Every structure is written in C-alpha cells, then in structure tokens.
mmCIF file with all atom_site columns, C-alpha atoms and ligand atoms in Angstrom:
data_model
loop_
_atom_site.group_PDB
_atom_site.id
_atom_site.type_symbol
_atom_site.label_atom_id
_atom_site.label_alt_id
_atom_site.label_comp_id
_atom_site.label_asym_id
_atom_site.label_entity_id
_atom_site.label_seq_id
_atom_site.pdbx_PDB_ins_code
_atom_site.Cartn_x
_atom_site.Cartn_y
_atom_site.Cartn_z
_atom_site.occupancy
_atom_site.B_iso_or_equiv
_atom_site.pdbx_formal_charge
_atom_site.auth_seq_id
_atom_site.auth_comp_id
_atom_site.auth_asym_id
_atom_site.auth_atom_id
_atom_site.pdbx_PDB_model_num
ATOM   1   C CA  . UNK A 1 1   ? -22.117 -39.539 38.486 1.00 0.00 ? 1   UNK A CA  1
ATOM   2   C CA  . UNK A 1 2   ? -25.283 -40.485 40.287 1.00 0.00 ? 2   UNK A CA  1
ATOM   3   C CA  . UNK A 1 3   ? -25.546 -44.171 41.108 1.00 0.00 ? 3   UNK A CA  1
ATOM   4   C CA  . UNK A 1 4   ? -27.853 -46.473 43.012 1.00 0.00 ? 4   UNK A CA  1
ATOM   5   C CA  . UNK A 1 5   ? -26.480 -49.659 44.522 1.00 0.00 ? 5   UNK A CA  1
ATOM   6   C CA  . UNK A 1 6   ? -28.988 -52.488 45.065 1.00 0.00 ? 6   UNK A CA  1
ATOM   7   C CA  . UNK A 1 7   ? -28.391 -55.896 46.576 1.00 0.00 ? 7   UNK A CA  1
ATOM   8   C CA  . UNK A 1 8   ? -29.615 -58.181 49.333 1.00 0.00 ? 8   UNK A CA  1
ATOM   9   C CA  . UNK A 1 9   ? -28.168 -57.904 52.842 1.00 0.00 ? 9   UNK A CA  1
ATOM   10  C CA  . UNK A 1 10  ? -24.789 -59.613 52.883 1.00 0.00 ? 10  UNK A CA  1
ATOM   11  C CA  . UNK A 1 11  ? -24.100 -59.146 49.171 1.00 0.00 ? 11  UNK A CA  1
ATOM   12  C CA  . UNK A 1 12  ? -21.020 -57.061 49.943 1.00 0.00 ? 12  UNK A CA  1
ATOM   13  C CA  . UNK A 1 13  ? -22.456 -53.670 49.008 1.00 0.00 ? 13  UNK A CA  1
ATOM   14  C CA  . UNK A 1 14  ? -20.710 -51.873 51.862 1.00 0.00 ? 14  UNK A CA  1
ATOM   15  C CA  . UNK A 1 15  ? -17.267 -53.161 50.898 1.00 0.00 ? 15  UNK A CA  1
ATOM   16  C CA  . UNK A 1 16  ? -17.746 -52.395 47.219 1.00 0.00 ? 16  UNK A CA  1
ATOM   17  C CA  . UNK A 1 17  ? -19.315 -49.017 47.974 1.00 0.00 ? 17  UNK A CA  1
ATOM   18  C CA  . UNK A 1 18  ? -16.166 -47.957 49.821 1.00 0.00 ? 18  UNK A CA  1
ATOM   19  C CA  . UNK A 1 19  ? -14.059 -48.815 46.770 1.00 0.00 ? 19  UNK A CA  1
ATOM   20  C CA  . UNK A 1 20  ? -16.496 -47.185 44.358 1.00 0.00 ? 20  UNK A CA  1
ATOM   21  C CA  . UNK A 1 21  ? -16.681 -43.830 46.089 1.00 0.00 ? 21  UNK A CA  1
ATOM   22  C CA  . UNK A 1 22  ? -12.907 -43.661 46.237 1.00 0.00 ? 22  UNK A CA  1
ATOM   23  C CA  . UNK A 1 23  ? -12.426 -44.609 42.578 1.00 0.00 ? 23  UNK A CA  1
ATOM   24  C CA  . UNK A 1 24  ? -15.099 -42.259 41.194 1.00 0.00 ? 24  UNK A CA  1
ATOM   25  C CA  . UNK A 1 25  ? -15.042 -39.458 43.743 1.00 0.00 ? 25  UNK A CA  1
ATOM   26  C CA  . UNK A 1 26  ? -18.590 -39.959 44.958 1.00 0.00 ? 26  UNK A CA  1
ATOM   27  C CA  . UNK A 1 27  ? -20.337 -39.159 48.212 1.00 0.00 ? 27  UNK A CA  1
ATOM   28  C CA  . UNK A 1 28  ? -21.504 -42.338 49.951 1.00 0.00 ? 28  UNK A CA  1
ATOM   29  C CA  . UNK A 1 29  ? -25.149 -42.088 50.987 1.00 0.00 ? 29  UNK A CA  1
ATOM   30  C CA  . UNK A 1 30  ? -26.124 -45.169 52.994 1.00 0.00 ? 30  UNK A CA  1
ATOM   31  C CA  . UNK A 1 31  ? -29.563 -44.941 54.596 1.00 0.00 ? 31  UNK A CA  1
ATOM   32  C CA  . UNK A 1 32  ? -28.590 -47.862 56.867 1.00 0.00 ? 32  UNK A CA  1
ATOM   33  C CA  . UNK A 1 33  ? -25.587 -45.872 58.146 1.00 0.00 ? 33  UNK A CA  1
ATOM   34  C CA  . UNK A 1 34  ? -27.756 -42.755 58.596 1.00 0.00 ? 34  UNK A CA  1
ATOM   35  C CA  . UNK A 1 35  ? -30.340 -44.725 60.575 1.00 0.00 ? 35  UNK A CA  1
ATOM   36  C CA  . UNK A 1 36  ? -27.714 -46.419 62.751 1.00 0.00 ? 36  UNK A CA  1
ATOM   37  C CA  . UNK A 1 37  ? -26.187 -43.005 63.495 1.00 0.00 ? 37  UNK A CA  1
ATOM   38  C CA  . UNK A 1 38  ? -29.632 -41.641 64.446 1.00 0.00 ? 38  UNK A CA  1
ATOM   39  C CA  . UNK A 1 39  ? -30.267 -44.692 66.617 1.00 0.00 ? 39  UNK A CA  1
ATOM   40  C CA  . UNK A 1 40  ? -26.911 -44.360 68.384 1.00 0.00 ? 40  UNK A CA  1
ATOM   41  C CA  . UNK A 1 41  ? -27.556 -40.644 68.957 1.00 0.00 ? 41  UNK A CA  1
ATOM   42  C CA  . UNK A 1 42  ? -30.955 -41.580 70.438 1.00 0.00 ? 42  UNK A CA  1
ATOM   43  C CA  . UNK A 1 43  ? -32.850 -39.063 68.321 1.00 0.00 ? 43  UNK A CA  1
ATOM   44  C CA  . UNK A 1 44  ? -36.629 -39.472 68.004 1.00 0.00 ? 44  UNK A CA  1
ATOM   45  C CA  . UNK A 1 45  ? -36.241 -40.749 64.439 1.00 0.00 ? 45  UNK A CA  1
ATOM   46  C CA  . UNK A 1 46  ? -33.458 -43.062 65.557 1.00 0.00 ? 46  UNK A CA  1
ATOM   47  C CA  . UNK A 1 47  ? -35.546 -44.580 68.319 1.00 0.00 ? 47  UNK A CA  1
ATOM   48  C CA  . UNK A 1 48  ? -38.493 -45.074 65.979 1.00 0.00 ? 48  UNK A CA  1
ATOM   49  C CA  . UNK A 1 49  ? -36.316 -46.570 63.233 1.00 0.00 ? 49  UNK A CA  1
ATOM   50  C CA  . UNK A 1 50  ? -34.672 -48.994 65.655 1.00 0.00 ? 50  UNK A CA  1
ATOM   51  C CA  . UNK A 1 51  ? -37.969 -50.770 66.251 1.00 0.00 ? 51  UNK A CA  1
ATOM   52  C CA  . UNK A 1 52  ? -38.072 -51.743 62.585 1.00 0.00 ? 52  UNK A CA  1
ATOM   53  C CA  . UNK A 1 53  ? -34.348 -52.339 62.113 1.00 0.00 ? 53  UNK A CA  1
ATOM   54  C CA  . UNK A 1 54  ? -34.021 -54.741 65.026 1.00 0.00 ? 54  UNK A CA  1
ATOM   55  C CA  . UNK A 1 55  ? -36.919 -56.758 63.604 1.00 0.00 ? 55  UNK A CA  1
ATOM   56  C CA  . UNK A 1 56  ? -35.369 -56.878 60.145 1.00 0.00 ? 56  UNK A CA  1
ATOM   57  C CA  . UNK A 1 57  ? -38.214 -54.840 58.698 1.00 0.00 ? 57  UNK A CA  1
ATOM   58  C CA  . UNK A 1 58  ? -38.035 -51.790 56.492 1.00 0.00 ? 58  UNK A CA  1
ATOM   59  C CA  . UNK A 1 59  ? -38.395 -48.389 58.129 1.00 0.00 ? 59  UNK A CA  1
ATOM   60  C CA  . UNK A 1 60  ? -41.529 -46.591 56.817 1.00 0.00 ? 60  UNK A CA  1
ATOM   61  C CA  . UNK A 1 61  ? -41.085 -44.712 53.550 1.00 0.00 ? 61  UNK A CA  1
ATOM   62  C CA  . UNK A 1 62  ? -42.005 -41.277 54.921 1.00 0.00 ? 62  UNK A CA  1
ATOM   63  C CA  . UNK A 1 63  ? -39.168 -41.373 57.456 1.00 0.00 ? 63  UNK A CA  1
ATOM   64  C CA  . UNK A 1 64  ? -36.626 -42.557 54.898 1.00 0.00 ? 64  UNK A CA  1
ATOM   65  C CA  . UNK A 1 65  ? -37.723 -40.035 52.292 1.00 0.00 ? 65  UNK A CA  1
ATOM   66  C CA  . UNK A 1 66  ? -37.432 -37.128 54.711 1.00 0.00 ? 66  UNK A CA  1
ATOM   67  C CA  . UNK A 1 67  ? -33.874 -38.159 55.608 1.00 0.00 ? 67  UNK A CA  1
ATOM   68  C CA  . UNK A 1 68  ? -32.798 -38.684 52.007 1.00 0.00 ? 68  UNK A CA  1
ATOM   69  C CA  . UNK A 1 69  ? -34.378 -35.506 50.698 1.00 0.00 ? 69  UNK A CA  1
ATOM   70  C CA  . UNK A 1 70  ? -32.514 -33.412 53.224 1.00 0.00 ? 70  UNK A CA  1
ATOM   71  C CA  . UNK A 1 71  ? -29.231 -35.200 52.571 1.00 0.00 ? 71  UNK A CA  1
ATOM   72  C CA  . UNK A 1 72  ? -29.475 -34.933 48.764 1.00 0.00 ? 72  UNK A CA  1
ATOM   73  C CA  . UNK A 1 73  ? -29.983 -31.185 49.016 1.00 0.00 ? 73  UNK A CA  1
ATOM   74  C CA  . UNK A 1 74  ? -26.550 -30.713 50.603 1.00 0.00 ? 74  UNK A CA  1
ATOM   75  C CA  . UNK A 1 75  ? -23.839 -29.090 48.508 1.00 0.00 ? 75  UNK A CA  1
ATOM   76  C CA  . UNK A 1 76  ? -21.449 -32.074 48.567 1.00 0.00 ? 76  UNK A CA  1
ATOM   77  C CA  . UNK A 1 77  ? -23.963 -34.133 46.574 1.00 0.00 ? 77  UNK A CA  1
ATOM   78  C CA  . UNK A 1 78  ? -23.734 -31.862 43.524 1.00 0.00 ? 78  UNK A CA  1
ATOM   79  C CA  . UNK A 1 79  ? -20.635 -33.612 42.169 1.00 0.00 ? 79  UNK A CA  1
ATOM   80  C CA  . UNK A 1 80  ? -22.020 -37.118 42.379 1.00 0.00 ? 80  UNK A CA  1
ATOM   81  C CA  . UNK A 1 81  ? -23.103 -39.769 44.834 1.00 0.00 ? 81  UNK A CA  1
ATOM   82  C CA  . UNK A 1 82  ? -23.685 -43.437 45.444 1.00 0.00 ? 82  UNK A CA  1
ATOM   83  C CA  . UNK A 1 83  ? -27.011 -44.279 47.039 1.00 0.00 ? 83  UNK A CA  1
ATOM   84  C CA  . UNK A 1 84  ? -26.503 -47.479 49.043 1.00 0.00 ? 84  UNK A CA  1
ATOM   85  C CA  . UNK A 1 85  ? -29.553 -49.217 50.497 1.00 0.00 ? 85  UNK A CA  1
ATOM   86  C CA  . UNK A 1 86  ? -31.948 -46.662 49.034 1.00 0.00 ? 86  UNK A CA  1
ATOM   87  C CA  . UNK A 1 87  ? -34.386 -46.873 47.315 1.00 0.00 ? 87  UNK A CA  1
ATOM   88  C CA  . UNK A 1 88  ? -35.704 -50.127 48.779 1.00 0.00 ? 88  UNK A CA  1
ATOM   89  C CA  . UNK A 1 89  ? -39.385 -49.917 47.818 1.00 0.00 ? 89  UNK A CA  1
ATOM   90  C CA  . UNK A 1 90  ? -41.196 -48.882 44.636 1.00 0.00 ? 90  UNK A CA  1
ATOM   91  C CA  . UNK A 1 91  ? -42.642 -45.888 46.482 1.00 0.00 ? 91  UNK A CA  1
ATOM   92  C CA  . UNK A 1 92  ? -39.110 -44.781 47.408 1.00 0.00 ? 92  UNK A CA  1
ATOM   93  C CA  . UNK A 1 93  ? -37.926 -45.233 43.804 1.00 0.00 ? 93  UNK A CA  1
ATOM   94  C CA  . UNK A 1 94  ? -40.809 -43.161 42.477 1.00 0.00 ? 94  UNK A CA  1
ATOM   95  C CA  . UNK A 1 95  ? -40.237 -40.462 45.078 1.00 0.00 ? 95  UNK A CA  1
ATOM   96  C CA  . UNK A 1 96  ? -36.531 -40.381 44.192 1.00 0.00 ? 96  UNK A CA  1
ATOM   97  C CA  . UNK A 1 97  ? -37.395 -39.966 40.516 1.00 0.00 ? 97  UNK A CA  1
ATOM   98  C CA  . UNK A 1 98  ? -39.621 -37.033 41.378 1.00 0.00 ? 98  UNK A CA  1
ATOM   99  C CA  . UNK A 1 99  ? -36.904 -35.408 43.514 1.00 0.00 ? 99  UNK A CA  1
ATOM   100 C CA  . UNK A 1 100 ? -34.325 -35.810 40.757 1.00 0.00 ? 100 UNK A CA  1
ATOM   101 C CA  . UNK A 1 101 ? -36.726 -34.548 38.098 1.00 0.00 ? 101 UNK A CA  1
ATOM   102 C CA  . UNK A 1 102 ? -37.177 -31.364 40.100 1.00 0.00 ? 102 UNK A CA  1
ATOM   103 C CA  . UNK A 1 103 ? -33.453 -30.664 39.994 1.00 0.00 ? 103 UNK A CA  1
ATOM   104 C CA  . UNK A 1 104 ? -32.986 -32.062 36.466 1.00 0.00 ? 104 UNK A CA  1
ATOM   105 C CA  . UNK A 1 105 ? -30.327 -34.495 37.652 1.00 0.00 ? 105 UNK A CA  1
ATOM   106 C CA  . UNK A 1 106 ? -31.395 -38.035 36.719 1.00 0.00 ? 106 UNK A CA  1
ATOM   107 C CA  . UNK A 1 107 ? -29.610 -41.216 37.754 1.00 0.00 ? 107 UNK A CA  1
ATOM   108 C CA  . UNK A 1 108 ? -26.785 -42.473 35.536 1.00 0.00 ? 108 UNK A CA  1
ATOM   109 C CA  . UNK A 1 109 ? -26.834 -46.120 36.545 1.00 0.00 ? 109 UNK A CA  1
ATOM   110 C CA  . UNK A 1 110 ? -28.330 -48.635 38.957 1.00 0.00 ? 110 UNK A CA  1
ATOM   111 C CA  . UNK A 1 111 ? -25.947 -51.421 39.937 1.00 0.00 ? 111 UNK A CA  1
ATOM   112 C CA  . UNK A 1 112 ? -27.362 -54.686 41.236 1.00 0.00 ? 112 UNK A CA  1
ATOM   113 C CA  . UNK A 1 113 ? -24.999 -56.955 43.149 1.00 0.00 ? 113 UNK A CA  1
ATOM   114 C CA  . UNK A 1 114 ? -26.322 -60.506 42.802 1.00 0.00 ? 114 UNK A CA  1
ATOM   115 C CA  . UNK A 1 115 ? -25.416 -63.270 45.287 1.00 0.00 ? 115 UNK A CA  1
ATOM   116 C CA  . UNK A 1 116 ? -27.185 -66.636 45.914 1.00 0.00 ? 116 UNK A CA  1
ATOM   117 C CA  . UNK A 1 117 ? -29.102 -67.049 49.197 1.00 0.00 ? 117 UNK A CA  1
ATOM   118 C CA  . UNK A 1 118 ? -26.830 -69.756 50.708 1.00 0.00 ? 118 UNK A CA  1
ATOM   119 C CA  . UNK A 1 119 ? -23.844 -67.464 50.329 1.00 0.00 ? 119 UNK A CA  1
ATOM   120 C CA  . UNK A 1 120 ? -25.741 -64.509 51.864 1.00 0.00 ? 120 UNK A CA  1
ATOM   121 C CA  . UNK A 1 121 ? -26.534 -66.553 54.957 1.00 0.00 ? 121 UNK A CA  1
ATOM   122 C CA  . UNK A 1 122 ? -22.934 -67.691 55.243 1.00 0.00 ? 122 UNK A CA  1
ATOM   123 C CA  . UNK A 1 123 ? -21.602 -64.122 55.000 1.00 0.00 ? 123 UNK A CA  1
ATOM   124 C CA  . UNK A 1 124 ? -24.194 -62.548 57.320 1.00 0.00 ? 124 UNK A CA  1
ATOM   125 C CA  . UNK A 1 125 ? -23.775 -65.167 60.015 1.00 0.00 ? 125 UNK A CA  1
ATOM   126 C CA  . UNK A 1 126 ? -20.109 -64.270 60.336 1.00 0.00 ? 126 UNK A CA  1
ATOM   127 C CA  . UNK A 1 127 ? -20.643 -60.514 60.571 1.00 0.00 ? 127 UNK A CA  1
ATOM   128 C CA  . UNK A 1 128 ? -21.856 -59.997 64.124 1.00 0.00 ? 128 UNK A CA  1
ATOM   129 C CA  . UNK A 1 129 ? -24.023 -56.880 63.668 1.00 0.00 ? 129 UNK A CA  1
ATOM   130 C CA  . UNK A 1 130 ? -27.023 -56.624 66.022 1.00 0.00 ? 130 UNK A CA  1
ATOM   131 C CA  . UNK A 1 131 ? -29.476 -57.292 63.157 1.00 0.00 ? 131 UNK A CA  1
ATOM   132 C CA  . UNK A 1 132 ? -27.472 -60.313 61.971 1.00 0.00 ? 132 UNK A CA  1
ATOM   133 C CA  . UNK A 1 133 ? -29.239 -62.850 64.207 1.00 0.00 ? 133 UNK A CA  1
ATOM   134 C CA  . UNK A 1 134 ? -30.561 -65.801 62.124 1.00 0.00 ? 134 UNK A CA  1
ATOM   135 C CA  . UNK A 1 135 ? -34.256 -64.916 62.466 1.00 0.00 ? 135 UNK A CA  1
ATOM   136 C CA  . UNK A 1 136 ? -33.603 -61.254 61.709 1.00 0.00 ? 136 UNK A CA  1
ATOM   137 C CA  . UNK A 1 137 ? -31.436 -62.195 58.718 1.00 0.00 ? 137 UNK A CA  1
ATOM   138 C CA  . UNK A 1 138 ? -34.308 -64.279 57.392 1.00 0.00 ? 138 UNK A CA  1
ATOM   139 C CA  . UNK A 1 139 ? -36.715 -61.394 57.802 1.00 0.00 ? 139 UNK A CA  1
ATOM   140 C CA  . UNK A 1 140 ? -34.337 -58.982 56.061 1.00 0.00 ? 140 UNK A CA  1
ATOM   141 C CA  . UNK A 1 141 ? -34.045 -61.359 53.111 1.00 0.00 ? 141 UNK A CA  1
ATOM   142 C CA  . UNK A 1 142 ? -37.841 -61.634 52.956 1.00 0.00 ? 142 UNK A CA  1
ATOM   143 C CA  . UNK A 1 143 ? -38.090 -57.826 52.961 1.00 0.00 ? 143 UNK A CA  1
ATOM   144 C CA  . UNK A 1 144 ? -35.547 -57.700 50.136 1.00 0.00 ? 144 UNK A CA  1
ATOM   145 C CA  . UNK A 1 145 ? -37.356 -60.275 47.995 1.00 0.00 ? 145 UNK A CA  1
ATOM   146 C CA  . UNK A 1 146 ? -40.805 -58.801 48.564 1.00 0.00 ? 146 UNK A CA  1
ATOM   147 C CA  . UNK A 1 147 ? -40.167 -55.070 48.657 1.00 0.00 ? 147 UNK A CA  1
ATOM   148 C CA  . UNK A 1 148 ? -36.850 -54.379 46.949 1.00 0.00 ? 148 UNK A CA  1
ATOM   149 C CA  . UNK A 1 149 ? -36.581 -56.921 44.133 1.00 0.00 ? 149 UNK A CA  1
ATOM   150 C CA  . UNK A 1 150 ? -39.477 -55.315 42.215 1.00 0.00 ? 150 UNK A CA  1
ATOM   151 C CA  . UNK A 1 151 ? -37.155 -52.332 41.737 1.00 0.00 ? 151 UNK A CA  1
ATOM   152 C CA  . UNK A 1 152 ? -35.010 -54.403 39.406 1.00 0.00 ? 152 UNK A CA  1
ATOM   153 C CA  . UNK A 1 153 ? -37.836 -54.458 36.834 1.00 0.00 ? 153 UNK A CA  1
ATOM   154 C CA  . UNK A 1 154 ? -38.519 -50.794 37.442 1.00 0.00 ? 154 UNK A CA  1
ATOM   155 C CA  . UNK A 1 155 ? -34.936 -49.817 36.604 1.00 0.00 ? 155 UNK A CA  1
ATOM   156 C CA  . UNK A 1 156 ? -34.637 -52.414 33.815 1.00 0.00 ? 156 UNK A CA  1
ATOM   157 C CA  . UNK A 1 157 ? -37.567 -50.733 32.078 1.00 0.00 ? 157 UNK A CA  1
ATOM   158 C CA  . UNK A 1 158 ? -35.764 -47.404 32.399 1.00 0.00 ? 158 UNK A CA  1
ATOM   159 C CA  . UNK A 1 159 ? -32.604 -48.944 30.900 1.00 0.00 ? 159 UNK A CA  1
ATOM   160 C CA  . UNK A 1 160 ? -30.600 -48.070 34.008 1.00 0.00 ? 160 UNK A CA  1
ATOM   161 C CA  . UNK A 1 161 ? -30.029 -51.528 35.487 1.00 0.00 ? 161 UNK A CA  1
ATOM   162 C CA  . UNK A 1 162 ? -26.643 -53.286 35.359 1.00 0.00 ? 162 UNK A CA  1
ATOM   163 C CA  . UNK A 1 163 ? -26.389 -56.625 37.160 1.00 0.00 ? 163 UNK A CA  1
ATOM   164 C CA  . UNK A 1 164 ? -23.059 -57.683 38.591 1.00 0.00 ? 164 UNK A CA  1
ATOM   165 C CA  . UNK A 1 165 ? -22.064 -61.172 39.733 1.00 0.00 ? 165 UNK A CA  1
ATOM   166 C CA  . UNK A 1 166 ? -21.300 -60.752 43.438 1.00 0.00 ? 166 UNK A CA  1
ATOM   167 C CA  . UNK A 1 167 ? -19.417 -64.049 43.850 1.00 0.00 ? 167 UNK A CA  1
ATOM   168 C CA  . UNK A 1 168 ? -15.640 -64.071 44.012 1.00 0.00 ? 168 UNK A CA  1
ATOM   169 C CA  . UNK A 1 169 ? -12.984 -62.023 45.758 1.00 0.00 ? 169 UNK A CA  1
ATOM   170 C CA  . UNK A 1 170 ? -13.464 -58.357 46.640 1.00 0.00 ? 170 UNK A CA  1
ATOM   171 C CA  . UNK A 1 171 ? -10.990 -57.450 43.880 1.00 0.00 ? 171 UNK A CA  1
ATOM   172 C CA  . UNK A 1 172 ? -12.708 -59.597 41.238 1.00 0.00 ? 172 UNK A CA  1
ATOM   173 C CA  . UNK A 1 173 ? -16.094 -58.101 42.023 1.00 0.00 ? 173 UNK A CA  1
ATOM   174 C CA  . UNK A 1 174 ? -14.745 -54.563 41.992 1.00 0.00 ? 174 UNK A CA  1
ATOM   175 C CA  . UNK A 1 175 ? -13.138 -55.228 38.579 1.00 0.00 ? 175 UNK A CA  1
ATOM   176 C CA  . UNK A 1 176 ? -16.568 -56.211 37.240 1.00 0.00 ? 176 UNK A CA  1
ATOM   177 C CA  . UNK A 1 177 ? -18.135 -53.080 38.682 1.00 0.00 ? 177 UNK A CA  1
ATOM   178 C CA  . UNK A 1 178 ? -15.435 -50.860 37.215 1.00 0.00 ? 178 UNK A CA  1
ATOM   179 C CA  . UNK A 1 179 ? -15.902 -52.433 33.794 1.00 0.00 ? 179 UNK A CA  1
ATOM   180 C CA  . UNK A 1 180 ? -19.591 -51.635 33.895 1.00 0.00 ? 180 UNK A CA  1
ATOM   181 C CA  . UNK A 1 181 ? -19.171 -48.096 35.170 1.00 0.00 ? 181 UNK A CA  1
ATOM   182 C CA  . UNK A 1 182 ? -16.319 -47.279 32.798 1.00 0.00 ? 182 UNK A CA  1
ATOM   183 C CA  . UNK A 1 183 ? -18.345 -48.510 29.826 1.00 0.00 ? 183 UNK A CA  1
ATOM   184 C CA  . UNK A 1 184 ? -21.290 -46.219 30.513 1.00 0.00 ? 184 UNK A CA  1
ATOM   185 C CA  . UNK A 1 185 ? -22.125 -43.873 27.662 1.00 0.00 ? 185 UNK A CA  1
ATOM   186 C CA  . UNK A 1 186 ? -21.206 -40.226 27.165 1.00 0.00 ? 186 UNK A CA  1
ATOM   187 C CA  . UNK A 1 187 ? -24.101 -39.058 29.283 1.00 0.00 ? 187 UNK A CA  1
ATOM   188 C CA  . UNK A 1 188 ? -22.540 -40.512 32.420 1.00 0.00 ? 188 UNK A CA  1
ATOM   189 C CA  . UNK A 1 189 ? -19.065 -39.555 31.227 1.00 0.00 ? 189 UNK A CA  1
ATOM   190 C CA  . UNK A 1 190 ? -19.957 -35.879 31.301 1.00 0.00 ? 190 UNK A CA  1
ATOM   191 C CA  . UNK A 1 191 ? -20.791 -36.157 34.990 1.00 0.00 ? 191 UNK A CA  1
ATOM   192 C CA  . UNK A 1 192 ? -17.687 -38.133 35.816 1.00 0.00 ? 192 UNK A CA  1
ATOM   193 C CA  . UNK A 1 193 ? -15.261 -36.399 38.094 1.00 0.00 ? 193 UNK A CA  1
HETATM 194 P P1  . AMP B 2 .   ? -28.646 -51.663 55.652 1.00 0.00 ? 1   AMP B P1  1
HETATM 195 O O1  . AMP B 2 .   ? -27.462 -51.196 56.412 1.00 0.00 ? 1   AMP B O1  1
HETATM 196 O O2  . AMP B 2 .   ? -28.785 -50.991 54.318 1.00 0.00 ? 1   AMP B O2  1
HETATM 197 O O3  . AMP B 2 .   ? -28.701 -53.171 55.520 1.00 0.00 ? 1   AMP B O3  1
HETATM 198 O O4  . AMP B 2 .   ? -29.938 -51.231 56.492 1.00 0.00 ? 1   AMP B O4  1
HETATM 199 C C1  . AMP B 2 .   ? -30.153 -51.722 57.794 1.00 0.00 ? 1   AMP B C1  1
HETATM 200 C C2  . AMP B 2 .   ? -31.624 -51.563 58.172 1.00 0.00 ? 1   AMP B C2  1
HETATM 201 O O5  . AMP B 2 .   ? -31.993 -50.182 58.108 1.00 0.00 ? 1   AMP B O5  1
HETATM 202 C C3  . AMP B 2 .   ? -32.601 -52.273 57.252 1.00 0.00 ? 1   AMP B C3  1
HETATM 203 O O6  . AMP B 2 .   ? -32.794 -53.631 57.607 1.00 0.00 ? 1   AMP B O6  1
HETATM 204 C C4  . AMP B 2 .   ? -33.866 -51.441 57.436 1.00 0.00 ? 1   AMP B C4  1
HETATM 205 O O7  . AMP B 2 .   ? -34.504 -51.752 58.666 1.00 0.00 ? 1   AMP B O7  1
HETATM 206 C C5  . AMP B 2 .   ? -33.315 -50.039 57.567 1.00 0.00 ? 1   AMP B C5  1
HETATM 207 N N1  . AMP B 2 .   ? -33.209 -49.338 56.255 1.00 0.00 ? 1   AMP B N1  1
HETATM 208 C C6  . AMP B 2 .   ? -32.060 -48.914 55.630 1.00 0.00 ? 1   AMP B C6  1
HETATM 209 N N2  . AMP B 2 .   ? -32.340 -48.306 54.476 1.00 0.00 ? 1   AMP B N2  1
HETATM 210 C C7  . AMP B 2 .   ? -33.690 -48.350 54.332 1.00 0.00 ? 1   AMP B C7  1
HETATM 211 C C8  . AMP B 2 .   ? -34.595 -47.910 53.340 1.00 0.00 ? 1   AMP B C8  1
HETATM 212 N N3  . AMP B 2 .   ? -34.179 -47.294 52.208 1.00 0.00 ? 1   AMP B N3  1
HETATM 213 N N4  . AMP B 2 .   ? -35.925 -48.122 53.540 1.00 0.00 ? 1   AMP B N4  1
HETATM 214 C C9  . AMP B 2 .   ? -36.373 -48.728 54.652 1.00 0.00 ? 1   AMP B C9  1
HETATM 215 N N5  . AMP B 2 .   ? -35.576 -49.184 55.625 1.00 0.00 ? 1   AMP B N5  1
HETATM 216 C C10 . AMP B 2 .   ? -34.244 -49.002 55.479 1.00 0.00 ? 1   AMP B C10 1
#
C-alpha cells in the first residue's frame, strides 16, 4: 500500500505512523526525519534546510523533491510506504503525482489526522524539540494552514482523502485509522502485504 499521512504539527502523526508501518508492513518515509538526519550530519543540504526548519518555515520544494525522488526509487519502497510530512505544498503533491505516474504506482489513500488548534499547542509545548518554541510553533501552524491545507481539497477531488479524528488516546486513534485502511477497496487490497 502507498499512503500519505497529512496533519498539522503536533497532531500525533509520528506516533500513529510507527503503529501503521508495523501493522501494514510499510516503509516509513518522513521528510522531517530525513532533514533532521541531514542537519545532524552537517551535510550541505542539512545546513541549508536547518535555516528554514529552525524558523518554522517549509524547506524549498526543489530540495524536498530531490530527497524524496531518490528515496522512493530505492528497492524497499516497492512493497509499500507511508509518506509522513510529504507532500506539504501543492507543487510537491503535483510532483509526487508525476513521479508515481511514471512508475504506474498511484497512491492508495491519503489520511488526514485532524486536531483542534488549542490541543496542538498543548501537545507541542510539552514536546521539547528545538523547533517547538512558541513562536516557531505558531509559524509552523501558519505554514500548515497556508501551504498544506490546500492539499486536502486536492486529494478530496481525487477521492483519496480520509479524515480521521485525532482526539482521544493513541489506541482509540489507531483503531479509527485501522478501520479506514481495512475498509479500502480491492485496489488497495491487492497491494496489501
Ligand atoms: P516535521 O518533522 O514533518 O514536522 O518537519 C519538520 C520541519 O522540516 C518542518 O517544519 C519543515 O521546516 C521541514 N519539512 C519537513 N518536511 C517538509 C516538506 N515536505 N516540505 C517542506 N519542508 C519540510
């Protein structure tokens, strides 16, 4: 199965992604994790990306697309993956569609994890990551609303979007996700490992 996971910072995507990949045998592709690894390794891309990340802004599309394209071409992605934190802009979504059209492997589902703003702030403030300072959190939420939320319409129009209530315990939320994924049609079922 090929899935995209969309949700604002603090929605709990990381936690649910870990459960999802285990349950469905998917490779976890988090662009945030890839960028943090590049930053920690002090590569040129990592240093460049850090300037945007520490300000709560999105890293430019061309950098992200180069990273994702290379990663998606790897053999372990053939059996299915969960894209977490990508795409985040319409340009990224369109570029992903073009990449997947080339290989004839379209997405099976786009999961949106929905959580109210007050709860996002509460969760992010307790997390302690370097980009979880209040002003950076605010900027990351602005980036989500302005640049990522338009993707919901994009995937709704393509009949791929499934919205999941992200309030509740980790187990409750994962139950909801499983229900959605398990109820996908035969098309997704054929890809299921
Ligand atoms: P995340 O771990 O997904 O919250 O990502 C952390 C930070 O990495 C974001 O605030 C962005 O600065 C950057 N980032 C991650 N994924 C993307 C993406 N697809 N496009 C642009 N920037 C990204």
